[in-house]
PDB file of N, CA and C in Angstrom:
ATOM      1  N   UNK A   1      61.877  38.674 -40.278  1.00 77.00           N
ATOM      2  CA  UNK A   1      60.562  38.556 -39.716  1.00 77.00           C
ATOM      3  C   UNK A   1      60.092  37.103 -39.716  1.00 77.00           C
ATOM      4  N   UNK A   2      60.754  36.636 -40.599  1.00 88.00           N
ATOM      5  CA  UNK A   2      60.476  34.503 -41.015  1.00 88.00           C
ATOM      6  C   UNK A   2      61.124  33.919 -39.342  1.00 88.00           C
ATOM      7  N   UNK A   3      62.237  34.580 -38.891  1.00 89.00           N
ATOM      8  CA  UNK A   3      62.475  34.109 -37.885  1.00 89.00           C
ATOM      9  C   UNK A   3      61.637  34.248 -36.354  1.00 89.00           C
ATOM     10  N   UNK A   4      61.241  35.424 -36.293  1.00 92.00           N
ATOM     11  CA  UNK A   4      60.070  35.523 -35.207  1.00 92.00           C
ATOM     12  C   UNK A   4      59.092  34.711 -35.364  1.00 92.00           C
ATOM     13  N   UNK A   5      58.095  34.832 -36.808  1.00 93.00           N
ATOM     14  CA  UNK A   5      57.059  34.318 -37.018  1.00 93.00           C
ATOM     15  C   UNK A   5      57.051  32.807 -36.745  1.00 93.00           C
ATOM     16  N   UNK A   6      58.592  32.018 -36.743  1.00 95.00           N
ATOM     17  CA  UNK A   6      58.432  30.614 -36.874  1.00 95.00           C
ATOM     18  C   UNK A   6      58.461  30.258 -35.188  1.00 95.00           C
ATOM     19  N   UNK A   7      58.874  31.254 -34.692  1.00 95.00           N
ATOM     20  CA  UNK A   7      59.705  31.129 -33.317  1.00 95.00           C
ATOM     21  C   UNK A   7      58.051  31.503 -32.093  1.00 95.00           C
ATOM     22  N   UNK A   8      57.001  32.481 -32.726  1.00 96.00           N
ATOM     23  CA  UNK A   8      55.912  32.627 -32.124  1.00 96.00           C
ATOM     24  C   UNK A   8      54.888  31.621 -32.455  1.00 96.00           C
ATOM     25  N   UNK A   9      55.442  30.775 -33.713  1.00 96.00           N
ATOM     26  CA  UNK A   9      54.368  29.985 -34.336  1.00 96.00           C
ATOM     27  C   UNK A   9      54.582  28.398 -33.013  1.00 96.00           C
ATOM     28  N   UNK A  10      56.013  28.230 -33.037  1.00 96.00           N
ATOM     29  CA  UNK A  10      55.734  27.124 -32.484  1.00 96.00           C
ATOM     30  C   UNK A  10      55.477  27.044 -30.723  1.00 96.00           C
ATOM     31  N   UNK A  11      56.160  28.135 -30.511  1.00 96.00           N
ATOM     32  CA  UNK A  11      55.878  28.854 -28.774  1.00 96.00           C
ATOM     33  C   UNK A  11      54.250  29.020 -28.452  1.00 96.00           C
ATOM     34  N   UNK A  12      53.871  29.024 -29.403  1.00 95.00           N
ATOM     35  CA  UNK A  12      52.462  29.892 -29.737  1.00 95.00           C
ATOM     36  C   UNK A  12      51.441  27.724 -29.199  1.00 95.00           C
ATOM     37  N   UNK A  13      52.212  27.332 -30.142  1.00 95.00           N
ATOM     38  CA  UNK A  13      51.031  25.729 -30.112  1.00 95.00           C
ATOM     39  C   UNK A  13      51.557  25.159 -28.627  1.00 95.00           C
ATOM     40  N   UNK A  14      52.895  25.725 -28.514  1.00 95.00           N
ATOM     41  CA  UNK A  14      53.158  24.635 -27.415  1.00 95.00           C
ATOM     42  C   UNK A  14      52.532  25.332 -26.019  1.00 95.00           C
ATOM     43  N   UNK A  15      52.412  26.699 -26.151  1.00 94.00           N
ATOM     44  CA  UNK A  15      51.525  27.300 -25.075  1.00 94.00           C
ATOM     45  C   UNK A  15      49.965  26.572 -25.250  1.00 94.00           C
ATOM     46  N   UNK A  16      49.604  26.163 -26.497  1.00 95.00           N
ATOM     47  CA  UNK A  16      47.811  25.981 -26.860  1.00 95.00           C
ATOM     48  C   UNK A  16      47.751  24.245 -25.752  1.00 95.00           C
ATOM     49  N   UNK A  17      48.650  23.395 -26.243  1.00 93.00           N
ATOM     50  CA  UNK A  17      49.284  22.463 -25.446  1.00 93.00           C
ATOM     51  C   UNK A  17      48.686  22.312 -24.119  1.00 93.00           C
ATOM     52  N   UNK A  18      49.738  23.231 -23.641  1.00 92.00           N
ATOM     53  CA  UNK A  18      49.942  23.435 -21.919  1.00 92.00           C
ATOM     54  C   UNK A  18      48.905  24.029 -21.609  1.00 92.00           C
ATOM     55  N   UNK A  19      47.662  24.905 -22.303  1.00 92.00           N
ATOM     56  CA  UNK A  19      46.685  26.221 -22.090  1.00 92.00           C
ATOM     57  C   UNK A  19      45.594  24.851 -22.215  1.00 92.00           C
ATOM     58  N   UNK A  20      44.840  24.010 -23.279  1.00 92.00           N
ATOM     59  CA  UNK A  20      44.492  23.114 -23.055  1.00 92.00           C
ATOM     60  C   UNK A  20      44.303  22.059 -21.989  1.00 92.00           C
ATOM     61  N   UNK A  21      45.925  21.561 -21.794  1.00 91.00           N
ATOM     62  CA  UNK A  21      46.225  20.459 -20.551  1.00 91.00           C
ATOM     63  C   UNK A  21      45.893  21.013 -19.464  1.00 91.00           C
ATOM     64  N   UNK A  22      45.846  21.963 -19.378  1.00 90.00           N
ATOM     65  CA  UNK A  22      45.569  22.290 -17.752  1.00 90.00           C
ATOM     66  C   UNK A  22      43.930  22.643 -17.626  1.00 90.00           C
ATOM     67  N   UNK A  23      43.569  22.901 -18.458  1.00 89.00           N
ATOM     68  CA  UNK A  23      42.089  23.177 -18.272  1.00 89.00           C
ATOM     69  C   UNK A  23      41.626  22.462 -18.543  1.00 89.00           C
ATOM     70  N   UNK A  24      42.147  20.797 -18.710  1.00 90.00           N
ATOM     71  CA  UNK A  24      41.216  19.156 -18.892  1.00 90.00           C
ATOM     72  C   UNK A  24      41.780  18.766 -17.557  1.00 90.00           C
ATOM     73  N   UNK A  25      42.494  19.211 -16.226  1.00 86.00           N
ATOM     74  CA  UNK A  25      42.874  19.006 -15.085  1.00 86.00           C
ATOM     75  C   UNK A  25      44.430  18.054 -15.177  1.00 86.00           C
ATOM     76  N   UNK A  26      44.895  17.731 -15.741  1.00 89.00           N
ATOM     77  CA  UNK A  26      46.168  17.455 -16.032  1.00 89.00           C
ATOM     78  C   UNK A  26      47.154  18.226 -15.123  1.00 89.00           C
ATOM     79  N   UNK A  27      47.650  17.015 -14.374  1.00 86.00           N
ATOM     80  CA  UNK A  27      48.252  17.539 -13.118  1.00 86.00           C
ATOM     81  C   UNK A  27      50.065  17.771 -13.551  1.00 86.00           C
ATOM     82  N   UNK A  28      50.855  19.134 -13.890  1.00 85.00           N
ATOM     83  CA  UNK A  28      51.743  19.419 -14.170  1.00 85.00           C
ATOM     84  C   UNK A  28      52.435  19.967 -13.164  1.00 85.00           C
ATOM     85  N   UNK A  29      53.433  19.679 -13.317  1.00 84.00           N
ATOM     86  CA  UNK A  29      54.847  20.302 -12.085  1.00 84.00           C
ATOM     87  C   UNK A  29      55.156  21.718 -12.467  1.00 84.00           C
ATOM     88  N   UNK A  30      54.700  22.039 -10.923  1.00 84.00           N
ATOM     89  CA  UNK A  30      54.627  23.834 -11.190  1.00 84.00           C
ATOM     90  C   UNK A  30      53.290  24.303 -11.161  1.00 84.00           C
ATOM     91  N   UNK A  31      52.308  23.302 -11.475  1.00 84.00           N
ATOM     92  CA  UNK A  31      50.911  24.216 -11.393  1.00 84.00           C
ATOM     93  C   UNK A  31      50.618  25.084 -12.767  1.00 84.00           C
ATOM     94  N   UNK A  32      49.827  25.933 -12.395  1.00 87.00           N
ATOM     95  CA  UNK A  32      49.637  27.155 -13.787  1.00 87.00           C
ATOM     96  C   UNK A  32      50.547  27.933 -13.686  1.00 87.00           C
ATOM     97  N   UNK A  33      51.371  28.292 -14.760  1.00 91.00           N
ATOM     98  CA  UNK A  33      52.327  29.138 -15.167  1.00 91.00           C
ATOM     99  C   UNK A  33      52.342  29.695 -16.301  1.00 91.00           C
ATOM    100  N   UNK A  34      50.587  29.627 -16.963  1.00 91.00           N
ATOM    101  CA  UNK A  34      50.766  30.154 -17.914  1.00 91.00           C
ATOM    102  C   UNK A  34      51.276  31.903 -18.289  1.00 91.00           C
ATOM    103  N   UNK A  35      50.730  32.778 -16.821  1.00 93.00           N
ATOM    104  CA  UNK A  35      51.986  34.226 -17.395  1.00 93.00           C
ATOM    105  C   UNK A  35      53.083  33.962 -17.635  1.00 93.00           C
ATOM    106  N   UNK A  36      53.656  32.958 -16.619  1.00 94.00           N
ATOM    107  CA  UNK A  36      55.241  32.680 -16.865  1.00 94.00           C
ATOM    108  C   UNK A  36      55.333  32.534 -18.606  1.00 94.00           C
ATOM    109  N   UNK A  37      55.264  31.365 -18.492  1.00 93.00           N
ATOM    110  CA  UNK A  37      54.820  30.845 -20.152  1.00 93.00           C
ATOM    111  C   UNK A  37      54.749  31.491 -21.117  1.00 93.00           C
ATOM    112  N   UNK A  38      53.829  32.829 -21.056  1.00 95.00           N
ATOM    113  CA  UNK A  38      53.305  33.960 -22.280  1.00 95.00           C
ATOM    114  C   UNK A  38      54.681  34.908 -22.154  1.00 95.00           C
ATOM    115  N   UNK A  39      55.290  35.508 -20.792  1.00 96.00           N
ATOM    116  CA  UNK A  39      55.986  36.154 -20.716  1.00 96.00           C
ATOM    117  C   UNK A  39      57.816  35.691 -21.631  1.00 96.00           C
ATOM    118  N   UNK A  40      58.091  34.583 -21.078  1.00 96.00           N
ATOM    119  CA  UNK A  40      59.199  33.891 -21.926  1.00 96.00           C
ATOM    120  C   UNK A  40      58.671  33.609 -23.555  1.00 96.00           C
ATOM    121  N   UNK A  41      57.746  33.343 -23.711  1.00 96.00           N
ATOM    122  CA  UNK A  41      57.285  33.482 -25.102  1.00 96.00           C
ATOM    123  C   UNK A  41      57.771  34.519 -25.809  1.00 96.00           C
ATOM    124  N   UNK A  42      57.476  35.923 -25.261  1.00 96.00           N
ATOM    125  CA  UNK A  42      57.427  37.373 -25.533  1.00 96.00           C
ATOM    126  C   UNK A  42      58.705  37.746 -25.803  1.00 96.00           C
ATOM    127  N   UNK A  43      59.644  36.878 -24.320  1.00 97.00           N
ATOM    128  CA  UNK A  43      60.839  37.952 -24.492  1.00 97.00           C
ATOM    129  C   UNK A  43      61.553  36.513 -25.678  1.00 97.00           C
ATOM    130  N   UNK A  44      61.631  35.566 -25.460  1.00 97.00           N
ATOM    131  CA  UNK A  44      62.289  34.278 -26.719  1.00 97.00           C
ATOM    132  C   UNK A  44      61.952  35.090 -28.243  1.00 97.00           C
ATOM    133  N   UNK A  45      60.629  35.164 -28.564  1.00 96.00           N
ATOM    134  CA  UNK A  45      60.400  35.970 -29.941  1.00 96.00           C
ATOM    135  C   UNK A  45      61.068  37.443 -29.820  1.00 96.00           C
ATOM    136  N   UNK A  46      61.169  38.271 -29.126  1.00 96.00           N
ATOM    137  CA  UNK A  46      61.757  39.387 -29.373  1.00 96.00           C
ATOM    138  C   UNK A  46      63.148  39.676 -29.212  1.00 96.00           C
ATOM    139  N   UNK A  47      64.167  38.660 -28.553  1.00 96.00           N
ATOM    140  CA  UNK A  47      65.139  38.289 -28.731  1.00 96.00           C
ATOM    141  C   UNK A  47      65.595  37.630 -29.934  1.00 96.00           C
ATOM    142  N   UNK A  48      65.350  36.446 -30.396  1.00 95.00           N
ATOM    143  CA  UNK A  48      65.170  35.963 -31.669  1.00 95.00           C
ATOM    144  C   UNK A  48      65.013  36.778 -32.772  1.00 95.00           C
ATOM    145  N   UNK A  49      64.011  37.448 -33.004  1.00 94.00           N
ATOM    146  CA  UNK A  49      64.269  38.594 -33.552  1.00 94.00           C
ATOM    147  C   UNK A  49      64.811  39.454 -33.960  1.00 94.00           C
ATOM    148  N   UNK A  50      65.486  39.957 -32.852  1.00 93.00           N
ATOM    149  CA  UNK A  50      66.525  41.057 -33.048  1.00 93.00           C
ATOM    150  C   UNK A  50      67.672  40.271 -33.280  1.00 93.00           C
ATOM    151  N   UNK A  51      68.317  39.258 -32.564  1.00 94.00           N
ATOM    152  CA  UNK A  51      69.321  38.468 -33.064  1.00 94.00           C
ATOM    153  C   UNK A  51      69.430  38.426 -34.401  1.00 94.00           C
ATOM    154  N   UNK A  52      68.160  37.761 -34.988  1.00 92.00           N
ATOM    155  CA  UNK A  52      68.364  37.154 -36.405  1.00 92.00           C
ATOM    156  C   UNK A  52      68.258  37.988 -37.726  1.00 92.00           C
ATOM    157  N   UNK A  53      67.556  39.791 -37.486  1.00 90.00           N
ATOM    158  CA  UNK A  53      67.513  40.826 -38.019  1.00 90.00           C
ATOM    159  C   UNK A  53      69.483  41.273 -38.390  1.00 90.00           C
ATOM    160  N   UNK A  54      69.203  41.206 -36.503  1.00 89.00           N
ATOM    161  CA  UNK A  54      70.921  41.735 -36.561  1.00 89.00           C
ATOM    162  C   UNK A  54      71.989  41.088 -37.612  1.00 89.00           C
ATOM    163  N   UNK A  55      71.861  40.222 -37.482  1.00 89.00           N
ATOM    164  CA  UNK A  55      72.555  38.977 -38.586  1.00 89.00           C
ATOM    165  C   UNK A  55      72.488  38.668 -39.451  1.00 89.00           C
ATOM    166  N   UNK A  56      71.225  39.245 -39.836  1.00 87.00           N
ATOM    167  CA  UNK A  56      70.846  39.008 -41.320  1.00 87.00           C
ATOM    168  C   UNK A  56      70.748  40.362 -42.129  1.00 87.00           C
ATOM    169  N   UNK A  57      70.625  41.473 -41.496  1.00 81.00           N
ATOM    170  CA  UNK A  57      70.344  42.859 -42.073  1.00 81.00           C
ATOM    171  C   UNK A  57      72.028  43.758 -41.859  1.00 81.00           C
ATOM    172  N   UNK A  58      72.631  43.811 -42.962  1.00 74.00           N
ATOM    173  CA  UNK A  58      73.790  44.479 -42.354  1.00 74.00           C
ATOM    174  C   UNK A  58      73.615  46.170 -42.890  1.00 74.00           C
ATOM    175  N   UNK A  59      74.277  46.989 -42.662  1.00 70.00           N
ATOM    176  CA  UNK A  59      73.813  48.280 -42.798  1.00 70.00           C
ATOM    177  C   UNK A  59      74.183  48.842 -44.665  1.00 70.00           C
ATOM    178  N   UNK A  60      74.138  49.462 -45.117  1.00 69.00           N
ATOM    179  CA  UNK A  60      74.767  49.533 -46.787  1.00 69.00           C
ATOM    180  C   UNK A  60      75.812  49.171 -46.726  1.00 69.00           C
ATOM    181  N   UNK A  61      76.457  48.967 -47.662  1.00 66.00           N
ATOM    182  CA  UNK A  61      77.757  49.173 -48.148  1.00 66.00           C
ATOM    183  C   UNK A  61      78.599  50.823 -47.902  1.00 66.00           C
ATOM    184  N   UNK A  62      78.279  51.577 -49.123  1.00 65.00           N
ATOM    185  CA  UNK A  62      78.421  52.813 -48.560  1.00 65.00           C
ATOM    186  C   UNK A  62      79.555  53.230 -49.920  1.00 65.00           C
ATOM    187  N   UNK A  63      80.656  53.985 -49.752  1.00 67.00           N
ATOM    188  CA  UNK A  63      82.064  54.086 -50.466  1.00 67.00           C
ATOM    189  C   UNK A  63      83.039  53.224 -50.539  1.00 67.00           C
ATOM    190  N   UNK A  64      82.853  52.440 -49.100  1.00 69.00           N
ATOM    191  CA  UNK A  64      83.914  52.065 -48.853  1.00 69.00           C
ATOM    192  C   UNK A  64      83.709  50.501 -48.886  1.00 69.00           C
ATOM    193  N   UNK A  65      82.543  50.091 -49.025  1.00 69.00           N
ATOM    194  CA  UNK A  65      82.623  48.267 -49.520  1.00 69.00           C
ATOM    195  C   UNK A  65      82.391  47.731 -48.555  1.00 69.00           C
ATOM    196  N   UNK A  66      82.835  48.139 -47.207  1.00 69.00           N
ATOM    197  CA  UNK A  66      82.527  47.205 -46.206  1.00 69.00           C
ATOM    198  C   UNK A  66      81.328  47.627 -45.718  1.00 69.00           C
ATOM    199  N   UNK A  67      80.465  45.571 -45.127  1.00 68.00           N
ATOM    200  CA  UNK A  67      79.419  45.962 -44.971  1.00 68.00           C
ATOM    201  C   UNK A  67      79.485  45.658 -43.398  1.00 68.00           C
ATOM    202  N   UNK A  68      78.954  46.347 -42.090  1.00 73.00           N
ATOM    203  CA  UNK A  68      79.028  46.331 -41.089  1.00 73.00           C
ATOM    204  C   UNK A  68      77.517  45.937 -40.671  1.00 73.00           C
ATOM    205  N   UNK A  69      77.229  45.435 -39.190  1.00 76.00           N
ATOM    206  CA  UNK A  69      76.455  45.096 -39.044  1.00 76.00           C
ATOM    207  C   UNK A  69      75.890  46.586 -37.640  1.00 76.00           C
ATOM    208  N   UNK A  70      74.691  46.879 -37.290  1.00 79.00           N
ATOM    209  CA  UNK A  70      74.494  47.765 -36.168  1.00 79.00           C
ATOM    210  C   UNK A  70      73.629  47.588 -35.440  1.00 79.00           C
ATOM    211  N   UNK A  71      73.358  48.086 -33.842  1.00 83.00           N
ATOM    212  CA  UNK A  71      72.072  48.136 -33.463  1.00 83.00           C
ATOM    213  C   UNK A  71      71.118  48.564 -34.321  1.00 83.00           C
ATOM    214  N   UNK A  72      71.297  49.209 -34.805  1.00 84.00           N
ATOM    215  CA  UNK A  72      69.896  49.506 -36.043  1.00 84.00           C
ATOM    216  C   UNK A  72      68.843  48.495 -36.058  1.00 84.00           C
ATOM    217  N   UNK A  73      69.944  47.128 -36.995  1.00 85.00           N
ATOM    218  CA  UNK A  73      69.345  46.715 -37.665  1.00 85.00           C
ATOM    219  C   UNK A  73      68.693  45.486 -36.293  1.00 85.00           C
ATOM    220  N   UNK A  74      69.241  45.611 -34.999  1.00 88.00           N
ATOM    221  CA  UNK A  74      68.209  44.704 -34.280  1.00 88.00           C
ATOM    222  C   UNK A  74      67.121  45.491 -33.451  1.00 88.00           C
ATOM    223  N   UNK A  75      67.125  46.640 -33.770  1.00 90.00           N
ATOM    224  CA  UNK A  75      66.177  47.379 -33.042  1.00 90.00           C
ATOM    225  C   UNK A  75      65.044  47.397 -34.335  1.00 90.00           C
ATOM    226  N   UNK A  76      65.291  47.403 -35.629  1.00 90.00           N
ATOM    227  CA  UNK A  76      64.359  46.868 -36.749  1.00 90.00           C
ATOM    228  C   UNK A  76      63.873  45.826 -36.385  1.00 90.00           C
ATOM    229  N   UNK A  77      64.626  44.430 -35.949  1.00 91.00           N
ATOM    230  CA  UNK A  77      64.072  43.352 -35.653  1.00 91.00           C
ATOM    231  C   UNK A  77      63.024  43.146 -34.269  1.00 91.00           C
ATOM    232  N   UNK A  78      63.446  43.853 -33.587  1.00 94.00           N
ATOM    233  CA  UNK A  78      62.574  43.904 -32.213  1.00 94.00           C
ATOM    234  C   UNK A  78      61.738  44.867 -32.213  1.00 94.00           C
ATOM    235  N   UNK A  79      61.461  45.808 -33.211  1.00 94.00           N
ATOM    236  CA  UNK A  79      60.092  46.250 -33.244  1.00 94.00           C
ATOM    237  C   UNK A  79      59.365  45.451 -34.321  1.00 94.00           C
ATOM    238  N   UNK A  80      59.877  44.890 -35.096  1.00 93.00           N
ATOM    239  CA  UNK A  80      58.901  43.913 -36.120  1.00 93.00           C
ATOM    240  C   UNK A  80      58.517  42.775 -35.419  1.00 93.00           C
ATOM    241  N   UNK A  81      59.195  42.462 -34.417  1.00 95.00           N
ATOM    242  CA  UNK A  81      58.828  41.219 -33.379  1.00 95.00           C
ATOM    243  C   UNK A  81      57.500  41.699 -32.631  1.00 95.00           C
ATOM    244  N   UNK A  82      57.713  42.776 -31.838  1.00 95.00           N
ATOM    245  CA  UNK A  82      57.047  42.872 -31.278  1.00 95.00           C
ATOM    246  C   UNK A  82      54.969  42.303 -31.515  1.00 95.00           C
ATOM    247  N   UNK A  83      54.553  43.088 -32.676  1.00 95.00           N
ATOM    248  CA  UNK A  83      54.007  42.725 -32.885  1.00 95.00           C
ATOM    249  C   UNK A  83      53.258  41.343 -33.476  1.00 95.00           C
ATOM    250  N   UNK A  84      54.494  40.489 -33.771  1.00 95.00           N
ATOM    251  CA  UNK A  84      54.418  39.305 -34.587  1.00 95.00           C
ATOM    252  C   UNK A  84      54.199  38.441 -32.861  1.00 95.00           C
ATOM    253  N   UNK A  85      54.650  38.460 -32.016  1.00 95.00           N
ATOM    254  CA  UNK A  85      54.522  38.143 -30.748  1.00 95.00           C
ATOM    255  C   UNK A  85      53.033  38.224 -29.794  1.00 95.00           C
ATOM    256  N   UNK A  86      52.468  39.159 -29.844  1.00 95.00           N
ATOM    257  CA  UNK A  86      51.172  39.365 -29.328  1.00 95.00           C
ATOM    258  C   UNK A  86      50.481  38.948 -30.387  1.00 95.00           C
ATOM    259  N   UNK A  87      50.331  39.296 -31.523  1.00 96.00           N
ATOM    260  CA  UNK A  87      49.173  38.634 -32.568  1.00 96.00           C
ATOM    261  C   UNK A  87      49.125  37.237 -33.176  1.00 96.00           C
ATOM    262  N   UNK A  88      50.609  37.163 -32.405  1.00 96.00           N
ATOM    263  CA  UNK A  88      50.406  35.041 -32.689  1.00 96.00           C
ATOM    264  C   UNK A  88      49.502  34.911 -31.839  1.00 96.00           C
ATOM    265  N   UNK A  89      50.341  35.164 -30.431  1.00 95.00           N
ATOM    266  CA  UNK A  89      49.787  34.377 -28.931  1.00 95.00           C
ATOM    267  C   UNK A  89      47.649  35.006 -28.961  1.00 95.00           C
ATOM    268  N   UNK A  90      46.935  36.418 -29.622  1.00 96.00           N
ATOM    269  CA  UNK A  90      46.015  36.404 -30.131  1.00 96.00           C
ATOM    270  C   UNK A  90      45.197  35.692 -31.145  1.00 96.00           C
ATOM    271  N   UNK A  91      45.766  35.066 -31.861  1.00 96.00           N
ATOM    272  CA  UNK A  91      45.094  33.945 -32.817  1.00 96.00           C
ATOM    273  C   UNK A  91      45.061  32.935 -32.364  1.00 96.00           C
ATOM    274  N   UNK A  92      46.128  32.454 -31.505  1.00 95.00           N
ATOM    275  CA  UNK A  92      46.303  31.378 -31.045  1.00 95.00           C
ATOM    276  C   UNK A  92      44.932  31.336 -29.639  1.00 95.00           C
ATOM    277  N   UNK A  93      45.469  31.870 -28.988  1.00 94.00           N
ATOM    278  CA  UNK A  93      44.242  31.901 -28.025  1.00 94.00           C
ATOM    279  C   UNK A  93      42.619  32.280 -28.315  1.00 94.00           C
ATOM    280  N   UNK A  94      42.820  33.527 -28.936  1.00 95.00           N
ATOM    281  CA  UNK A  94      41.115  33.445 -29.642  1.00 95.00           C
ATOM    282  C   UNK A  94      40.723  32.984 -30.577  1.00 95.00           C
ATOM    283  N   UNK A  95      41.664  31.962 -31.708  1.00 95.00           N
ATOM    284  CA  UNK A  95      41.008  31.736 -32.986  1.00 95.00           C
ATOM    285  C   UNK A  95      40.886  30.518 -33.049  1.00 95.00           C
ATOM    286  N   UNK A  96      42.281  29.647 -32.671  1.00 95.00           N
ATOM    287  CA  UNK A  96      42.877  28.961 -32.973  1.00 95.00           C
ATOM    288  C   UNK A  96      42.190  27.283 -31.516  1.00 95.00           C
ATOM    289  N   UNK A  97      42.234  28.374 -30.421  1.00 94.00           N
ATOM    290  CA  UNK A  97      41.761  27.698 -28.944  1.00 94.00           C
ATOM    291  C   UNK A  97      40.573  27.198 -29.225  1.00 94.00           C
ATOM    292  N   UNK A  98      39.268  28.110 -29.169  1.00 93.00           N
ATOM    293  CA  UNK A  98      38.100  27.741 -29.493  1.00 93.00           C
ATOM    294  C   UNK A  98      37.978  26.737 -30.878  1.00 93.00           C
ATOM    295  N   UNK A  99      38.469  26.803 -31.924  1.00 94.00           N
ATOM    296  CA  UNK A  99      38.189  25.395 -32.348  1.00 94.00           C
ATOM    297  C   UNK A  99      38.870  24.045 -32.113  1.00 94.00           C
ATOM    298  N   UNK A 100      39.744  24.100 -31.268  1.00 91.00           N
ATOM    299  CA  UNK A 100      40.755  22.613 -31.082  1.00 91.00           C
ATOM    300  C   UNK A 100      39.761  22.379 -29.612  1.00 91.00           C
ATOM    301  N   UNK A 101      39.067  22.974 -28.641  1.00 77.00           N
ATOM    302  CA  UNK A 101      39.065  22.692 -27.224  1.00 77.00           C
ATOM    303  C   UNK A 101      37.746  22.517 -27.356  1.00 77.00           C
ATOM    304  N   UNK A 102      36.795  22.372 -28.636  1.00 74.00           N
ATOM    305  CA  UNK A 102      35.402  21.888 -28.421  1.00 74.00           C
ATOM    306  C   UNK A 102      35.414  20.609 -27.771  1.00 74.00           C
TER     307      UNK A 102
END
C-alpha cells in the first residue's frame, strides 16, 4: 500500500502543478488535459499497485515450502489502490489546492 500511496502522492502534486499553471493562464502544449492527467494518474497508481502487491505478497508457504506468487495477491493490491487513488487526487484538490492557490 507504501507503493501506491507514494506513487498517488507524487502524481497527486504534479497534477496540483499543472491544475494551478493553467488556471494562472500559463500557456502549455496540449492545452487542458487535466481528465487526461487524472485518468493516467488512476490507471499508473492502480497498476503500481497491483504490480508491487504482486511482488511483494506471495501466497503461504503451505506443506510444501514453496512460496508462489498469484493473481490474488495483485487483485489485493488493486483494490487497496483503488481507493488510495481517488482520496489522494481528493485532498489534493479540495484540501491541499485551496491553501497553496490563495
Amino acid at each position: 500500500m507504501l507503493s501506491s500511496l507514494t506513487v498517488a502522492v507524487v502524481l497527486g502534486i504534479i497534477y496540483l502543478a499543472y491544475d494551478i499553471a493553467l488556471d494562472r493562464g500559463v500557456a502549455i502544449v496540449g492545452g487542458d488535459l487535466r481528465v487526461l492527467f487524472v485518468t493516467v494518474d488512476v490507471l499508473v497508481v492502480l497498476v503500481v499497485g497491483s504490480f508491487a502487491t504482486w511482488l511483494l505478497v506471495p501466497q503461504p508457504a503451505g506443506s510444501s515450502g514453496r512460496r508462489a506468487r498469484s493473481g490474488w495477491s495483485a487483485a489485493l493490491g488493486f483494490f487497496a489502490a483503488v481507493p488510495i487513488a481517488y482520496l489522494t487526487l481528493v485532498v489534493i484538490v479540495q484540501v491541499v489546492r485551496p491553501l497553496v492557490a490563495r
